[in-house]
Coordinates of C-alpha atoms in Angstrom, one line a residue:
M26 CA 224.1 13.9 151.1
K27 CA 226.1 15.9 148.7
K28 CA 225.1 13.7 145.8
V29 CA 221.4 14.1 146.8
I30 CA 221.7 17.9 146.7
I31 CA 223.5 17.8 143.3
A32 CA 220.7 15.6 141.9
I33 CA 218.0 17.9 143.2
I34 CA 219.8 20.9 141.6
V35 CA 220.1 19.1 138.2
L36 CA 216.4 18.1 138.3
A37 CA 215.4 21.7 139.1
I38 CA 217.5 22.9 136.1
I39 CA 215.8 20.3 133.8
V40 CA 212.3 21.3 135.0
A41 CA 213.1 25.0 134.6
G42 CA 214.4 24.3 131.1
F43 CA 211.2 22.5 130.0
W44 CA 209.1 25.3 131.5
I45 CA 210.9 27.9 129.5
I46 CA 210.5 25.9 126.3
F47 CA 206.8 25.4 127.0
L48 CA 206.3 29.2 127.5
Q49 CA 208.0 29.9 124.2
F50 CA 206.0 27.3 122.2
E51 CA 202.5 28.2 123.5
P52 CA 202.1 31.6 121.8
T53 CA 203.2 30.1 118.5
K54 CA 200.8 27.2 119.0
K55 CA 197.9 29.7 119.6
A56 CA 198.9 31.9 116.7
A57 CA 198.9 28.9 114.4
K58 CA 195.2 28.2 115.1
E59 CA 193.9 31.5 113.6
P60 CA 194.7 30.8 109.8
T61 CA 192.9 27.4 110.3
I62 CA 189.7 29.2 111.3
T63 CA 190.0 31.6 108.4
A64 CA 190.5 28.8 106.0
N65 CA 187.4 27.0 107.2
K66 CA 185.3 30.2 106.6
T67 CA 186.6 30.6 103.1
T68 CA 185.7 27.0 102.3
K69 CA 182.2 27.4 103.5
K70 CA 181.7 30.4 101.1
T71 CA 182.9 28.5 98.1
E72 CA 180.5 25.7 98.9
N73 CA 177.5 28.1 98.3
P74 CA 178.4 30.3 95.3
V75 CA 176.0 33.2 94.3
S76 CA 173.7 32.4 91.4
E77 CA 174.5 34.0 88.1
I78 CA 172.3 37.1 87.2
A79 CA 170.3 36.3 84.0
I80 CA 170.1 38.6 81.0
P81 CA 166.4 39.3 80.1
T82 CA 165.1 39.3 76.6
L83 CA 162.7 42.0 75.2
F84 CA 160.1 40.9 72.6
V85 CA 158.7 43.8 70.5
H86 CA 155.8 43.2 68.2
G87 CA 155.2 44.7 64.7
Y88 CA 152.7 47.1 63.2
S89 CA 149.2 46.2 64.4
G90 CA 150.7 43.7 66.8
T91 CA 149.2 42.6 70.1
A92 CA 150.1 40.4 73.1
N93 CA 149.4 37.5 70.8
S94 CA 152.2 38.4 68.4
F95 CA 154.9 37.1 70.5
G96 CA 152.7 35.3 73.0
G97 CA 152.9 32.0 71.2
M98 CA 156.7 32.0 70.9
I99 CA 157.2 33.0 74.5
N100 CA 154.8 30.3 75.7
R101 CA 156.5 27.6 73.6
L102 CA 159.9 28.6 74.8
A103 CA 158.7 28.6 78.4
D104 CA 157.0 25.1 77.9
E105 CA 160.4 23.8 76.7
G106 CA 162.1 25.2 79.8
D107 CA 164.2 27.6 77.7
V108 CA 162.8 30.8 79.3
T109 CA 160.9 32.2 82.3
K110 CA 157.9 34.3 81.6
S111 CA 158.4 37.5 83.6
L112 CA 157.2 41.0 82.7
V113 CA 154.6 42.4 80.3
M114 CA 155.3 46.1 79.8
T115 CA 152.5 48.1 78.1
V116 CA 153.2 51.6 76.7
A117 CA 150.4 54.0 76.4
S118 CA 150.2 56.5 73.6
D119 CA 151.5 59.2 75.9
G120 CA 154.6 57.1 76.6
T121 CA 153.6 56.0 80.1
V122 CA 154.8 52.5 80.9
S123 CA 152.7 50.1 83.0
T124 CA 154.1 46.7 84.1
E125 CA 152.5 43.4 85.0
G126 CA 154.3 40.3 86.4
T127 CA 157.3 39.7 88.5
Y128 CA 161.0 39.8 87.7
D129 CA 163.6 37.5 89.3
K130 CA 167.1 38.4 88.2
F131 CA 168.2 34.8 88.9
S132 CA 165.5 33.1 86.9
N133 CA 166.2 31.2 83.7
N134 CA 166.3 33.6 80.7
P135 CA 163.5 35.9 81.8
T136 CA 161.3 37.4 79.1
I137 CA 159.9 40.9 78.9
Q138 CA 157.1 41.4 76.4
V139 CA 156.6 45.0 75.2
I140 CA 153.2 46.0 74.0
F141 CA 152.2 49.3 72.4
E142 CA 148.6 50.4 73.0
D143 CA 148.8 52.5 69.9
N144 CA 150.0 49.7 67.7
K145 CA 149.9 51.6 64.5
S146 CA 152.0 54.5 65.4
S147 CA 155.2 55.8 63.8
T148 CA 158.7 54.4 64.1
E149 CA 159.7 57.7 65.7
N150 CA 157.1 57.2 68.5
Q151 CA 157.9 53.5 69.0
T152 CA 161.6 54.4 69.3
Q153 CA 160.8 56.8 72.1
W154 CA 158.6 54.3 73.8
I155 CA 161.3 51.7 73.7
Q156 CA 163.6 54.2 75.4
N157 CA 161.0 54.7 78.1
V158 CA 160.8 50.9 78.6
M159 CA 164.6 50.7 78.8
K160 CA 164.9 53.5 81.3
E161 CA 162.3 51.7 83.4
L162 CA 164.3 48.5 83.4
K163 CA 167.5 50.4 84.2
N164 CA 166.2 52.6 87.0
N165 CA 163.5 50.5 88.7
Y166 CA 164.7 46.9 88.0
H167 CA 168.5 47.7 88.0
I168 CA 168.9 45.7 84.8
E169 CA 172.3 46.3 83.2
K170 CA 172.2 44.1 80.1
V171 CA 169.4 42.9 77.8
Y172 CA 168.7 41.0 74.6
A173 CA 165.9 42.0 72.2
V174 CA 163.8 40.3 69.5
G175 CA 161.7 42.4 67.1
H176 CA 159.2 41.3 64.5
S177 CA 158.5 43.4 61.4
M178 CA 158.2 47.1 62.5
G179 CA 159.3 46.0 66.0
G180 CA 162.7 45.2 64.5
V181 CA 162.8 48.5 62.6
S182 CA 162.0 50.4 65.8
L183 CA 164.7 48.5 67.7
T184 CA 167.2 49.3 65.1
S185 CA 166.2 53.0 65.3
Y186 CA 166.5 52.9 69.1
I187 CA 170.0 51.4 68.9
E188 CA 171.2 54.1 66.5
K189 CA 169.6 56.8 68.7
V190 CA 170.9 55.6 72.0
G191 CA 174.2 54.1 71.0
S192 CA 176.2 53.3 74.1
D193 CA 174.5 55.7 76.4
K194 CA 174.9 54.4 80.0
A195 CA 171.5 55.7 81.0
Y196 CA 170.1 52.6 79.3
P197 CA 170.8 48.9 79.7
V198 CA 173.5 47.5 77.3
L199 CA 171.8 45.7 74.4
E200 CA 174.1 42.8 73.7
K201 CA 172.1 40.7 71.2
L202 CA 169.5 41.6 68.7
V203 CA 167.2 39.3 66.6
L204 CA 165.3 40.8 63.7
I205 CA 162.4 38.8 62.2
G206 CA 160.9 39.9 58.9
S207 CA 161.9 43.5 59.4
P208 CA 161.4 45.9 56.4
L209 CA 164.7 47.8 56.8
N210 CA 164.5 49.1 53.2
G211 CA 160.8 49.6 52.6
L212 CA 157.8 47.5 51.7
V213 CA 158.0 47.1 47.9
I214 CA 157.4 43.6 46.6
G215 CA 157.6 42.5 43.0
D216 CA 155.2 40.0 41.6
D217 CA 158.1 38.4 39.8
G218 CA 160.5 38.8 42.7
V219 CA 162.3 41.8 41.2
T220 CA 162.2 45.3 42.5
A221 CA 164.2 48.5 42.3
Y222 CA 165.4 47.8 45.9
D223 CA 167.1 44.4 45.2
L224 CA 170.5 43.8 46.7
T225 CA 173.9 43.9 45.0
D226 CA 177.2 43.1 46.6
K227 CA 177.6 46.7 47.7
G228 CA 174.0 47.2 49.0
P229 CA 170.5 47.8 47.6
K230 CA 170.1 49.2 44.1
Q231 CA 167.8 51.9 45.5
S232 CA 167.5 53.2 49.1
S233 CA 164.3 54.1 50.9
D234 CA 164.3 57.1 53.3
R235 CA 164.3 54.7 56.2
Y236 CA 167.4 52.8 54.9
S237 CA 169.2 56.0 54.1
E238 CA 168.7 57.2 57.7
F239 CA 170.0 53.9 59.1
M240 CA 173.1 54.1 57.0
K241 CA 173.7 57.7 57.9
N242 CA 173.7 56.9 61.7
K243 CA 175.2 53.4 61.6
Q244 CA 178.3 54.6 63.4
N245 CA 176.2 54.9 66.5
I246 CA 175.7 51.1 66.6
P247 CA 177.7 49.7 69.5
T248 CA 180.6 47.6 68.4
H249 CA 179.8 44.9 71.0
L250 CA 176.3 44.2 69.5
R251 CA 175.6 40.8 67.9
V252 CA 172.8 40.5 65.4
L253 CA 170.7 37.7 63.9
N254 CA 168.6 38.7 61.0
I255 CA 165.8 36.4 59.9
A256 CA 163.9 36.7 56.6
G257 CA 161.0 34.7 55.1
D258 CA 160.4 33.5 51.6
T259 CA 157.1 31.7 50.9
L260 CA 158.5 30.5 47.5
N261 CA 155.5 31.9 45.6
G262 CA 157.8 33.7 43.2
T263 CA 157.8 37.1 44.9
K264 CA 160.9 36.5 47.0
S265 CA 159.1 37.7 50.1
D266 CA 157.2 36.6 53.1
G267 CA 154.1 38.1 51.6
S268 CA 154.6 41.5 53.4
V269 CA 158.4 42.1 53.4
S270 CA 160.8 41.2 50.6
V271 CA 163.9 39.1 51.4
A272 CA 166.0 42.0 49.9
S273 CA 164.4 44.6 52.3
A274 CA 165.0 42.4 55.4
L275 CA 168.5 41.4 54.5
S276 CA 169.6 44.9 53.7
G277 CA 170.4 44.8 57.4
K278 CA 173.7 43.3 56.4
F279 CA 174.9 46.7 55.1
I280 CA 173.6 48.5 58.2
F281 CA 175.2 46.2 60.8
E282 CA 178.1 44.4 59.2
G283 CA 181.4 46.1 59.8
Q284 CA 180.0 48.0 62.7
A285 CA 178.5 45.5 65.1
E286 CA 180.6 42.7 66.6
S287 CA 178.9 40.1 64.5
Y288 CA 176.1 39.8 62.0
K289 CA 174.3 36.6 60.9
E290 CA 171.4 36.1 58.6
K291 CA 169.0 33.2 58.0
I292 CA 166.2 32.7 55.4
F293 CA 163.3 30.4 56.2
T294 CA 161.2 29.1 53.3
G295 CA 157.7 27.7 52.6
K296 CA 154.3 28.4 53.9
N297 CA 155.4 28.7 57.5
A298 CA 157.8 31.5 56.5
A299 CA 154.8 33.8 55.8
H300 CA 155.2 37.1 57.5
S301 CA 152.8 36.5 60.4
K302 CA 153.8 32.9 60.7
L303 CA 157.5 33.5 61.2
H304 CA 156.9 34.1 65.0
E305 CA 154.8 30.9 65.1
N306 CA 157.4 28.8 63.3
T307 CA 159.1 26.3 65.7
D308 CA 162.2 26.3 63.5
V309 CA 162.4 30.0 64.1
D310 CA 162.0 29.4 67.8
A311 CA 165.0 27.0 67.6
E312 CA 167.2 29.5 65.7
V313 CA 166.4 32.3 68.2
A314 CA 167.1 30.0 71.2
N315 CA 170.4 28.9 69.8
F316 CA 171.5 32.5 69.0
L317 CA 170.4 34.1 72.3
W318 CA 171.0 31.4 74.9
G319 CA 173.1 28.7 73.1
I320 CA 170.3 26.2 73.3
E321 CA 170.5 23.5 70.6
K322 CA 167.2 21.8 69.8
V323 CA 167.2 18.3 68.4
D324 CA 164.4 17.2 66.0

């Protein structure tokens, strides 16, 4: 009988010991489950990353330009899948901006075509109108960064805008600029390809008022800006695209180089390098696509 009692006592002690151990282990076991749930939530988030916000590109036409000026280039780039046609912003002569189209910040390289109703106005007016467009993009579309392409006077006005606005945070940051046939140092063309405005290693031999103003204010050019400057030479002996001399266009080197982050220039030649054909030239399309979006086109 005594042995039975001792056995019962020993069994009770063993059971009590296991119960104590269980009670101690259970909170730890429950606590260990919580990080597992958190880890699963984190994994689900990484499986569905947020799409990257695209940087839109503005296209600004030249003197006497219309929607057709850059319409062809935008259509070709869209057909190739390089861009998404988005907004058309028309500026009235009083500076009022009206907008057509839709803008999706997650679309593929959205385009914004800028059209001036008074398409023969001054550089001063166009500079102000570009400011109005940029403020509209910043305030109503919450666009923080942009690229821009300007043909002829459009490039002149964009350059003027850049020097006027500088790094003012009231406007989107202009990161890349493409100039196409822009007369940055006047419109003089020599029949034999020689003018008083020809370039030397240190700059043009003679400066127009426009060029002098650009040089005076070049310190306002943001140091993060990257520039591609395109000129045309029809090879007819005038060293020009028929409207703008190569020297005038490439005087941009002395305006941007040393101030902007980078400056690159390209000369296109032949009949398709004529002033109004530059923005219809598919080789120019390819150069623009490569510079702005890193798209390399294979012939």
